[in-house]
CSV table of C-alpha atoms in Angstrom, one decimal:
chain,number,residue,atom,x,y,z
A,9,MET,CA,229.5,207.1,212.1
A,10,PRO,CA,232.4,208.8,210.8
A,11,MET,CA,235.6,207.7,212.2
A,12,PRO,CA,238.2,209.8,214.5
A,13,PRO,CA,241.3,210.9,212.8
A,14,LEU,CA,244.1,208.7,213.3
A,15,PRO,CA,246.5,210.2,216.1
A,16,ASN,CA,249.6,208.4,214.6
A,17,THR,CA,249.4,210.3,211.6
A,18,MET,CA,250.9,213.7,211.3
A,19,SER,CA,248.6,214.9,208.5
A,20,HIS,CA,245.7,214.3,210.6
A,21,ASN,CA,247.2,216.2,213.6
A,22,PRO,CA,246.7,219.9,213.0
A,23,GLY,CA,247.4,220.7,216.6
A,24,VAL,CA,251.0,218.9,216.6
A,25,THR,CA,253.2,221.4,214.8
A,26,ASN,CA,256.6,220.4,216.0
A,27,PRO,CA,257.9,217.1,214.5
A,28,THR,CA,259.3,216.3,217.6
A,29,HIS,CA,256.1,215.8,219.4
A,30,SER,CA,254.9,213.0,216.9
A,31,HIS,CA,256.6,210.6,219.3
A,32,HIS,CA,253.4,211.1,221.5
A,33,HIS,CA,251.3,209.3,219.2
A,34,GLN,CA,251.8,205.5,218.8
A,35,HIS,CA,249.9,203.0,216.6
A,36,HIS,CA,246.7,201.9,217.9
A,37,LYS,CA,246.2,198.3,219.0
A,38,PRO,CA,242.5,196.9,219.6
A,39,TYR,CA,241.4,196.8,223.2
A,40,PRO,CA,242.3,193.7,224.8
A,41,VAL,CA,239.8,191.3,225.8
A,42,GLN,CA,238.6,192.0,229.4
A,43,PRO,CA,236.1,190.3,231.5
A,44,GLY,CA,232.7,191.9,230.7
A,45,TYR,CA,234.2,194.3,227.9
A,46,PRO,CA,232.0,195.0,225.2
A,47,GLN,CA,233.7,193.5,221.9
A,48,ALA,CA,232.7,195.3,218.9
A,49,ALA,CA,230.8,193.1,216.3
A,50,GLY,CA,232.2,195.0,213.3
A,51,VAL,CA,235.6,195.7,212.0
A,52,ARG,CA,238.0,197.7,214.1
A,53,TYR,CA,240.1,200.4,212.7
A,54,SER,CA,243.0,201.7,214.3
A,55,GLY,CA,241.8,200.3,217.4
A,56,TYR,CA,238.5,202.0,217.5
A,57,PRO,CA,235.3,199.7,217.8
A,58,THR,CA,233.0,200.8,215.4
A,59,THR,CA,229.8,198.9,216.5
A,60,HIS,CA,228.3,197.2,219.4
A,61,PRO,CA,225.1,195.4,219.4
A,62,GLY,CA,222.7,196.3,221.9
A,63,TYR,CA,224.6,199.5,223.4
A,64,PRO,CA,222.6,202.4,224.1
A,65,SER,CA,222.3,205.1,221.4
A,66,TYR,CA,225.7,207.2,221.4
A,67,ALA,CA,226.0,210.6,222.6
A,68,PRO,CA,225.4,213.5,220.4
A,69,SER,CA,228.6,215.9,219.6
A,70,TYR,CA,228.8,219.5,220.3
A,71,PRO,CA,231.2,222.2,219.7
A,72,TYR,CA,232.5,223.7,222.8
A,73,ALA,CA,230.1,226.1,224.6
A,74,GLY,CA,231.8,229.1,224.6
A,75,GLY,CA,235.0,229.8,226.5
A,76,ALA,CA,238.6,230.9,226.5
A,77,MET,CA,242.1,230.3,225.5
A,78,TYR,CA,245.3,231.1,227.8
A,79,PRO,CA,248.5,231.4,226.1
A,80,HIS,CA,251.9,230.0,227.1
A,81,LYS,CA,255.1,231.4,225.6
A,82,GLY,CA,258.2,229.2,226.0
A,83,LYS,CA,261.4,228.1,224.7
A,84,LYS,CA,261.6,224.9,222.8
A,85,MET,CA,262.5,221.8,224.8
A,86,LYS,CA,265.9,219.7,224.1
A,87,LYS,CA,264.9,216.3,222.5
A,88,SER,CA,266.8,214.5,225.4
A,89,LYS,CA,264.3,216.3,228.0
A,90,MET,CA,261.4,215.5,225.7
A,91,LYS,CA,262.4,211.9,225.5
A,92,LYS,CA,262.5,211.6,229.3
A,93,ALA,CA,259.3,213.4,229.7
A,94,MET,CA,257.8,210.8,227.2
A,95,LYS,CA,258.7,207.7,229.4
A,96,TYR,CA,255.6,205.5,229.7
A,97,GLY,CA,253.9,207.4,226.8
A,98,LEU,CA,254.0,210.8,228.6
A,99,PRO,CA,253.4,213.6,226.4
A,100,ALA,CA,256.2,216.0,226.6
A,101,ALA,CA,253.1,218.8,227.8
A,102,GLY,CA,253.3,216.8,230.8
A,103,VAL,CA,250.7,214.9,233.0
A,104,GLY,CA,249.4,218.0,235.1
A,105,ALA,CA,245.9,219.6,235.0
A,106,GLY,CA,246.1,221.2,231.9
A,107,VAL,CA,243.4,223.5,230.4
A,108,GLY,CA,242.4,226.0,227.5
A,109,LEU,CA,244.2,229.4,227.7
A,110,GLY,CA,246.1,230.5,224.6
A,111,THR,CA,249.9,229.3,224.6
A,112,TYR,CA,253.2,228.8,222.6
A,113,ALA,CA,254.2,226.0,224.4
A,114,LEU,CA,252.2,222.9,225.1
A,115,ALA,CA,249.9,223.5,228.2
A,116,SER,CA,250.5,220.6,230.4
A,117,GLY,CA,249.1,221.7,234.0
A,118,PHE,CA,246.1,223.3,235.0
A,119,HIS,CA,244.1,223.7,238.5
A,120,HIS,CA,241.3,225.5,239.6
A,121,SER,CA,241.4,227.3,242.9
A,122,SER,CA,239.6,226.1,246.1
A,123,SER,CA,236.6,227.5,247.5
A,124,SER,CA,234.9,230.4,245.7
A,125,SER,CA,238.2,231.8,244.4
A,126,SER,CA,238.0,232.8,240.6
A,127,SER,CA,241.6,232.1,240.0
A,128,SER,CA,243.1,229.3,238.2
A,129,SER,CA,246.9,228.1,237.7
A,130,SER,CA,248.6,226.6,234.4
A,131,SER,CA,251.8,225.3,233.3
A,132,GLY,CA,253.4,223.9,230.2
A,133,ASP,CA,256.7,223.0,228.5
A,134,ASP,CA,257.8,226.5,229.0
A,135,ARG,CA,258.5,225.5,232.5
A,136,ARG,CA,256.7,228.5,234.2
A,137,VAL,CA,253.7,228.5,236.5
A,138,LEU,CA,251.0,231.0,235.6
A,139,LEU,CA,248.0,232.4,238.0
A,140,TRP,CA,245.1,233.3,235.8
A,141,SER,CA,242.0,235.4,236.9
A,142,VAL,CA,239.2,233.5,235.0
A,143,PRO,CA,236.7,236.3,234.5
A,144,GLU,CA,239.6,238.4,233.0
A,145,ALA,CA,240.6,235.5,230.8
A,146,MET,CA,237.3,234.7,229.6
A,147,TYR,CA,236.9,238.1,228.1
A,148,GLY,CA,240.5,238.3,226.8
A,149,LYS,CA,241.5,240.6,229.5
A,150,GLY,CA,244.5,241.0,231.6
A,151,SER,CA,247.6,238.6,231.6
A,152,PRO,CA,248.7,235.9,234.1
A,153,VAL,CA,251.0,236.4,237.0
A,154,VAL,CA,254.1,234.5,236.3
A,155,MET,CA,255.5,232.8,239.6
A,156,GLU,CA,259.1,233.8,240.2
A,157,THR,CA,260.6,230.4,240.3
A,158,ASN,CA,260.8,228.1,237.1
A,159,HIS,CA,261.1,224.4,236.8
A,160,ILE,CA,264.2,222.9,234.9
A,161,SER,CA,262.1,220.7,232.7
A,162,ASN,CA,258.4,219.9,231.9
A,163,ILE,CA,255.8,220.7,234.7
A,164,PHE,CA,253.5,217.5,235.0
A,165,CYS,CA,251.0,218.4,238.0
A,166,LEU,CA,249.6,221.7,239.8
A,167,ALA,CA,247.6,222.0,243.0
A,168,PHE,CA,246.5,224.9,245.4
A,169,ASP,CA,246.2,224.6,248.9
A,170,SER,CA,242.8,225.1,250.6
A,171,GLY,CA,243.2,228.8,251.3
A,172,ASN,CA,244.5,229.6,247.8
A,173,THR,CA,247.6,231.2,249.2
A,174,LYS,CA,250.1,228.5,247.8
A,175,ILE,CA,250.5,226.5,244.6
A,176,PHE,CA,252.5,223.6,244.3
A,177,SER,CA,254.1,222.4,241.0
A,178,GLY,CA,255.8,219.1,240.2
A,179,GLY,CA,257.5,218.0,237.2
A,180,ASN,CA,260.4,216.3,235.1
A,181,ASP,CA,263.0,217.9,237.1
A,182,ASP,CA,262.6,215.7,240.2
A,183,GLN,CA,261.2,218.1,242.3
A,184,VAL,CA,258.1,219.9,243.7
A,185,ILE,CA,258.4,223.7,244.1
A,186,ILE,CA,255.9,225.6,246.5
A,187,HIS,CA,255.1,229.1,245.1
A,188,ASP,CA,253.2,231.9,247.2
A,189,ALA,CA,250.3,232.5,245.2
A,190,ILE,CA,250.1,236.2,246.5
A,191,THR,CA,253.6,237.4,245.8
A,192,GLY,CA,254.8,234.8,243.2
A,193,ASN,CA,258.0,234.3,245.3
A,194,LEU,CA,259.6,231.0,246.0
A,195,VAL,CA,258.4,229.4,249.5
A,196,GLY,CA,260.2,225.9,249.2
A,197,LYS,CA,261.4,223.0,247.2
A,198,LEU,CA,261.1,219.4,247.9
A,199,PRO,CA,263.8,217.2,246.0
A,200,HIS,CA,262.7,213.7,244.4
A,201,ARG,CA,264.9,210.8,243.0
A,202,LYS,CA,262.8,210.8,239.9
A,203,PRO,CA,260.3,212.8,238.1
A,204,VAL,CA,257.0,213.9,239.9
A,205,TYR,CA,253.6,212.9,237.9
A,206,GLY,CA,251.1,213.7,240.5
A,207,LEU,CA,250.6,215.5,243.6
A,208,SER,CA,247.8,216.1,246.2
A,209,ILE,CA,247.3,218.1,249.3
A,210,ASN,CA,245.6,216.8,252.5
A,211,PRO,CA,242.2,218.5,252.4
A,212,GLN,CA,242.6,218.7,256.4
A,213,ASN,CA,245.9,219.8,256.6
A,214,ASP,CA,247.5,222.2,254.1
A,215,HIS,CA,251.0,221.2,255.2
A,216,VAL,CA,250.7,217.8,254.4
A,217,LEU,CA,251.0,216.5,250.6
A,218,ALA,CA,251.2,213.4,248.6
A,219,THR,CA,253.6,212.9,245.5
A,220,ALA,CA,253.4,210.3,242.8
A,221,GLY,CA,256.9,209.7,241.4
A,222,ASP,CA,258.5,207.8,238.6
A,223,ASP,CA,260.7,206.1,241.1
A,224,GLY,CA,257.6,203.8,242.2
A,225,LYS,CA,256.8,205.5,245.4
A,226,ILE,CA,254.1,207.5,246.9
A,227,LEU,CA,255.7,209.9,249.3
A,228,LEU,CA,254.2,211.8,252.1
A,229,PHE,CA,255.7,215.5,253.0
A,230,ASP,CA,255.4,217.9,255.9
A,231,VAL,CA,256.4,221.1,254.3
A,232,ARG,CA,257.0,222.6,258.1
A,233,GLU,CA,260.0,220.1,258.4
A,234,SER,CA,263.3,220.5,256.7
A,235,PRO,CA,263.5,219.8,253.2
A,236,ASN,CA,266.2,217.6,253.8
A,237,SER,CA,264.0,215.5,256.2
A,238,ASP,CA,263.0,212.0,255.0
A,239,ALA,CA,259.5,211.7,253.6
A,240,LEU,CA,257.1,208.8,254.5
A,241,CYS,CA,257.0,206.2,251.9
A,242,LEU,CA,253.5,204.9,252.0
A,243,ALA,CA,253.6,202.8,248.9
A,244,LYS,CA,256.4,201.2,246.9
A,245,GLN,CA,256.1,199.4,243.6
A,246,LYS,CA,258.7,198.3,241.1
A,247,THR,CA,257.0,200.6,238.3
A,248,GLY,CA,256.2,204.4,238.5
A,249,PHE,CA,253.1,206.0,240.0
A,250,HIS,CA,251.2,208.2,237.7
A,251,SER,CA,248.5,209.6,240.0
A,252,VAL,CA,247.7,210.1,244.0
A,253,MET,CA,244.8,211.7,245.5
A,254,PHE,CA,243.6,212.1,249.2
A,255,ASN,CA,240.2,211.1,250.1
A,256,PRO,CA,238.4,214.5,250.5
A,257,THR,CA,236.3,213.4,253.6
A,258,ASN,CA,238.8,210.8,255.1
A,259,PRO,CA,242.3,211.8,254.1
A,260,ARG,CA,243.7,208.9,255.8
A,261,TRP,CA,243.1,207.2,252.4
A,262,LEU,CA,244.8,207.8,249.1
A,263,ALA,CA,243.8,206.5,245.7
A,264,THR,CA,246.8,205.7,243.4
A,265,ALA,CA,247.3,204.6,239.8
A,266,ASN,CA,250.5,202.6,238.9
A,267,SER,CA,251.8,202.0,235.6
A,268,GLU,CA,251.6,198.4,235.7
A,269,GLU,CA,250.0,197.7,239.3
A,270,GLY,CA,246.5,199.5,238.4
A,271,ILE,CA,244.7,201.5,240.6
A,272,ALA,CA,244.9,201.1,244.4
A,273,LEU,CA,243.7,202.4,248.0
A,274,TRP,CA,246.2,202.9,250.8
A,275,ASP,CA,245.9,204.0,254.5
A,276,CYS,CA,248.6,206.2,255.6
A,277,ARG,CA,248.3,204.5,258.9
A,278,LYS,CA,249.8,201.4,257.4
A,279,PRO,CA,252.6,202.2,255.0
A,280,LYS,CA,253.5,199.9,252.1
A,281,GLU,CA,250.4,197.7,252.9
A,282,LEU,CA,247.6,197.7,250.2
A,283,LEU,CA,244.4,198.5,251.5
A,284,ILE,CA,242.3,197.7,248.3
A,285,HIS,CA,243.8,196.6,245.0
A,286,TYR,CA,240.7,197.3,242.5
A,287,ASP,CA,240.1,194.8,240.2
A,288,ALA,CA,242.9,192.7,241.3
A,289,ASN,CA,241.7,189.7,239.3
A,290,ALA,CA,241.9,191.4,236.0
A,291,GLY,CA,245.4,190.4,235.3
A,292,SER,CA,248.0,193.6,234.4
A,293,ILE,CA,246.7,196.9,234.1
A,294,SER,CA,248.2,200.1,233.2
A,295,GLY,CA,246.7,202.7,235.7
A,296,ILE,CA,247.1,206.3,234.5
A,297,SER,CA,244.7,208.4,236.9
A,298,ALA,CA,242.6,207.9,239.8
A,299,CYS,CA,240.4,210.6,241.5
A,300,PHE,CA,237.5,210.6,244.4
A,301,ASN,CA,234.3,212.3,243.9
A,302,SER,CA,233.4,215.2,246.2
A,303,THR,CA,232.1,213.0,249.0
A,304,GLY,CA,234.9,210.1,248.9
A,305,THR,CA,232.4,207.3,248.1
A,306,ARG,CA,233.6,206.7,244.5
A,307,VAL,CA,236.7,206.5,242.7
A,308,LEU,CA,236.8,207.4,239.0
A,309,ALA,CA,240.0,205.9,237.0
A,310,LEU,CA,241.6,205.6,233.9
A,311,ARG,CA,243.6,202.8,232.4
A,312,ARG,CA,245.5,202.6,229.1
A,313,ARG,CA,243.4,201.1,226.4
A,314,LEU,CA,240.4,200.6,228.4
A,315,PRO,CA,237.3,202.6,229.3
A,316,PRO,CA,237.1,204.6,232.3
A,317,VAL,CA,235.8,202.9,235.2
A,318,LEU,CA,233.9,203.6,238.5
A,319,TYR,CA,234.6,202.1,241.8
A,320,ALA,CA,233.0,202.1,245.2
A,321,THR,CA,235.7,203.4,247.5
A,322,GLN,CA,235.6,200.3,249.8
A,323,LYS,CA,234.9,197.7,247.3
A,324,GLU,CA,237.3,196.1,244.8
A,325,SER,CA,234.9,195.3,242.0
A,326,ALA,CA,234.2,197.9,239.6
A,327,VAL,CA,230.6,199.3,239.8
A,328,CYS,CA,230.4,200.5,236.1
A,329,GLN,CA,232.6,201.4,233.1
A,330,PHE,CA,232.0,204.1,230.5
A,331,TYR,CA,231.9,203.5,226.7
A,332,HIS,CA,231.8,205.2,223.6
A,333,PRO,CA,232.7,203.7,220.3
A,334,GLN,CA,235.1,206.3,219.3
A,335,TYR,CA,236.7,207.1,222.9
A,336,TYR,CA,240.4,205.6,223.0
A,337,ASN,CA,243.1,206.2,225.5
A,338,SER,CA,246.5,204.9,224.5
A,339,CYS,CA,248.8,207.5,223.3
A,340,THR,CA,249.4,209.8,226.4
A,341,MET,CA,248.7,210.1,229.8
A,342,LYS,CA,245.4,211.6,230.7
A,343,THR,CA,243.4,213.0,233.7
A,344,CYS,CA,239.7,212.1,234.6
A,345,CYS,CA,237.2,214.1,236.8
A,346,PHE,CA,233.6,214.2,238.2
A,347,ALA,CA,231.4,217.2,237.2
A,348,GLY,CA,228.0,218.5,238.3
A,349,ASP,CA,226.5,219.6,241.6
A,350,GLY,CA,226.1,216.1,242.6
A,351,ASP,CA,228.8,214.6,240.8
A,352,GLU,CA,226.3,213.2,238.3
A,353,TYR,CA,228.6,213.1,235.3
A,354,VAL,CA,232.5,212.1,234.5
A,355,LEU,CA,234.9,213.6,232.0
A,356,SER,CA,237.7,212.3,230.3
A,357,GLY,CA,239.9,213.5,227.2
A,358,SER,CA,240.5,211.1,224.1
A,359,ASP,CA,243.1,210.3,221.8
A,360,ASP,CA,240.4,211.6,218.9
A,361,PHE,CA,241.1,215.2,220.2
A,362,ASN,CA,237.6,215.1,221.8
A,363,LEU,CA,236.5,215.6,225.5
A,364,TYR,CA,233.8,212.9,226.6
A,365,MET,CA,231.1,213.2,228.8
A,366,TRP,CA,229.1,210.3,230.5
A,367,LYS,CA,226.4,210.4,232.9
A,368,MET,CA,226.5,208.5,236.2
A,369,PRO,CA,224.3,205.3,236.3
A,370,PRO,CA,221.4,205.8,238.8
A,371,ASP,CA,222.4,202.7,241.1
A,372,ASP,CA,225.1,200.1,241.0
A,373,THR,CA,223.1,197.7,239.0
A,374,VAL,CA,224.0,199.3,235.7
A,375,GLU,CA,227.1,197.9,234.1
A,376,TRP,CA,227.7,200.5,231.5
A,377,GLY,CA,227.6,204.3,232.2
A,378,LYS,CA,225.5,206.4,229.6
A,379,SER,CA,227.2,208.4,227.2
A,380,HIS,CA,225.9,212.0,227.4
A,381,LEU,CA,227.8,214.1,224.9
A,382,VAL,CA,231.2,214.6,223.1
A,383,LEU,CA,232.9,218.0,223.2
A,384,ARG,CA,234.8,218.9,220.2
A,385,GLY,CA,237.1,221.7,219.3
A,386,HIS,CA,240.6,220.6,220.5
A,387,ARG,CA,243.2,220.5,217.8
A,388,SER,CA,245.0,217.7,219.3
A,389,ILE,CA,245.0,214.7,222.0
A,390,VAL,CA,243.2,215.9,225.0
A,391,ASN,CA,244.9,214.9,228.0
A,392,GLN,CA,243.6,217.3,231.1
A,393,VAL,CA,240.4,218.0,232.5
A,394,ARG,CA,239.1,219.8,235.4
A,395,TYR,CA,235.8,221.0,237.0
A,396,ASN,CA,235.3,223.8,239.2
A,397,LYS,CA,231.9,223.4,241.1
A,398,GLU,CA,231.9,226.7,242.6
A,399,ASN,CA,232.2,228.3,239.1
A,400,ASN,CA,230.8,225.6,237.0
A,401,LEU,CA,233.7,225.8,234.7
A,402,VAL,CA,235.1,222.9,232.9
A,403,ALA,CA,238.8,223.2,231.9
A,404,SER,CA,240.6,221.1,229.3
A,405,SER,CA,243.9,221.0,227.7
A,406,GLY,CA,246.5,218.5,226.0
A,407,VAL,CA,249.0,218.4,223.1
A,408,GLU,CA,248.5,221.9,221.6
A,409,LYS,CA,249.4,225.4,223.0
A,410,MET,CA,245.9,226.3,224.8
A,411,VAL,CA,243.5,225.4,227.5
A,412,LYS,CA,240.1,225.7,227.1
A,413,VAL,CA,237.3,226.9,229.6
A,414,GLN,CA,233.8,226.5,229.3
A,415,ASP,CA,230.6,227.1,231.2
A,416,PHE,CA,229.4,223.7,232.6
A,417,PHE,CA,225.9,225.1,232.8
A,418,PHE,CA,225.4,225.2,229.0
A,419,VAL,CA,227.4,221.9,228.4
A,420,GLY,CA,225.3,219.9,230.8
A,421,ALA,CA,222.2,221.5,229.2
A,422,VAL,CA,223.3,220.5,225.9
A,423,VAL,CA,223.1,224.2,224.8
A,424,THR,CA,225.8,225.7,222.7
A,425,ARG,CA,226.8,229.3,222.3
């Protein structure tokens, strides 16, 4: 099987054109030995396992099944800001939900709107939040609406409220900005002490949001209160939080990913008290991203230099992990998501410039999720991926100036166009 390109070699990174972005790529190290993790019997090359006896046949790879590219234009970031953005291995492009529309600055944030709306928002190194009409963008028509207020530095995360009337953006400038999605005007700002890496809106109350910060805190805000009011500190650790998400059916629970404390579940009724520390006996794990499925019964998580992992929400031990010999997650921060009408697939980007899809196991007795397919087409590391159930669209982006959007119907059926 051909090996993926070396992410730490500039000549193999056609999507990284600015030399300052080469810092995103670190030398690969082999996967650490973890209980139950399959160790390759063959030679390891740049940290990629090359063989694994007894593992199911690997998924085929396919080019992207059509889609669109949404462009971002922006000024070149100063080196000092980029260095700050790359702390903990964060890409200068950010940790938001990036996806594929053509851009002139790294696309770092992307989020599908709720319900049956056909809008999406994106952000990048140019510090702007853009609102796209997906049907128009898919056919190369129209242009995005630019939100009135820019961030001062990289944008890392985005979210719509349930009515698609507001867009929340957080980033490297230590604040969350609330935008009116209809007019583009500024609604308000929520100051933080350090960069905001993740945010989530309460699915039952659009006035309440949670943020994950570099200061090691998960904060709960009520936007109806004064911006100077103290937020509720739900969790506090010595190291930064990279991700937070409300449970979609039981919003008193929140899943988080911490840079050294791994993946955890919290109850907002019991601040600073861990409800569940997933895989607590596995030693120090660097958590990168965590998300719930649509029913809130499963947690999908990413950990640095480890395969994606699935947990039952109320159980500490993992249900299964998702393996592919060429999947690797070390150089940058990434997100993951469930996909399909019944959340029967999971998606995550990789350091080898590809987007990987696995099929959920039929029951909890299967230790390793079956690899479904590999989606190629990105020109650099894929950091962000989102699935919109209403429109059956998959969007992905990373260390390059575009967001790719494709029809999941064709992807799931393994049909290309």
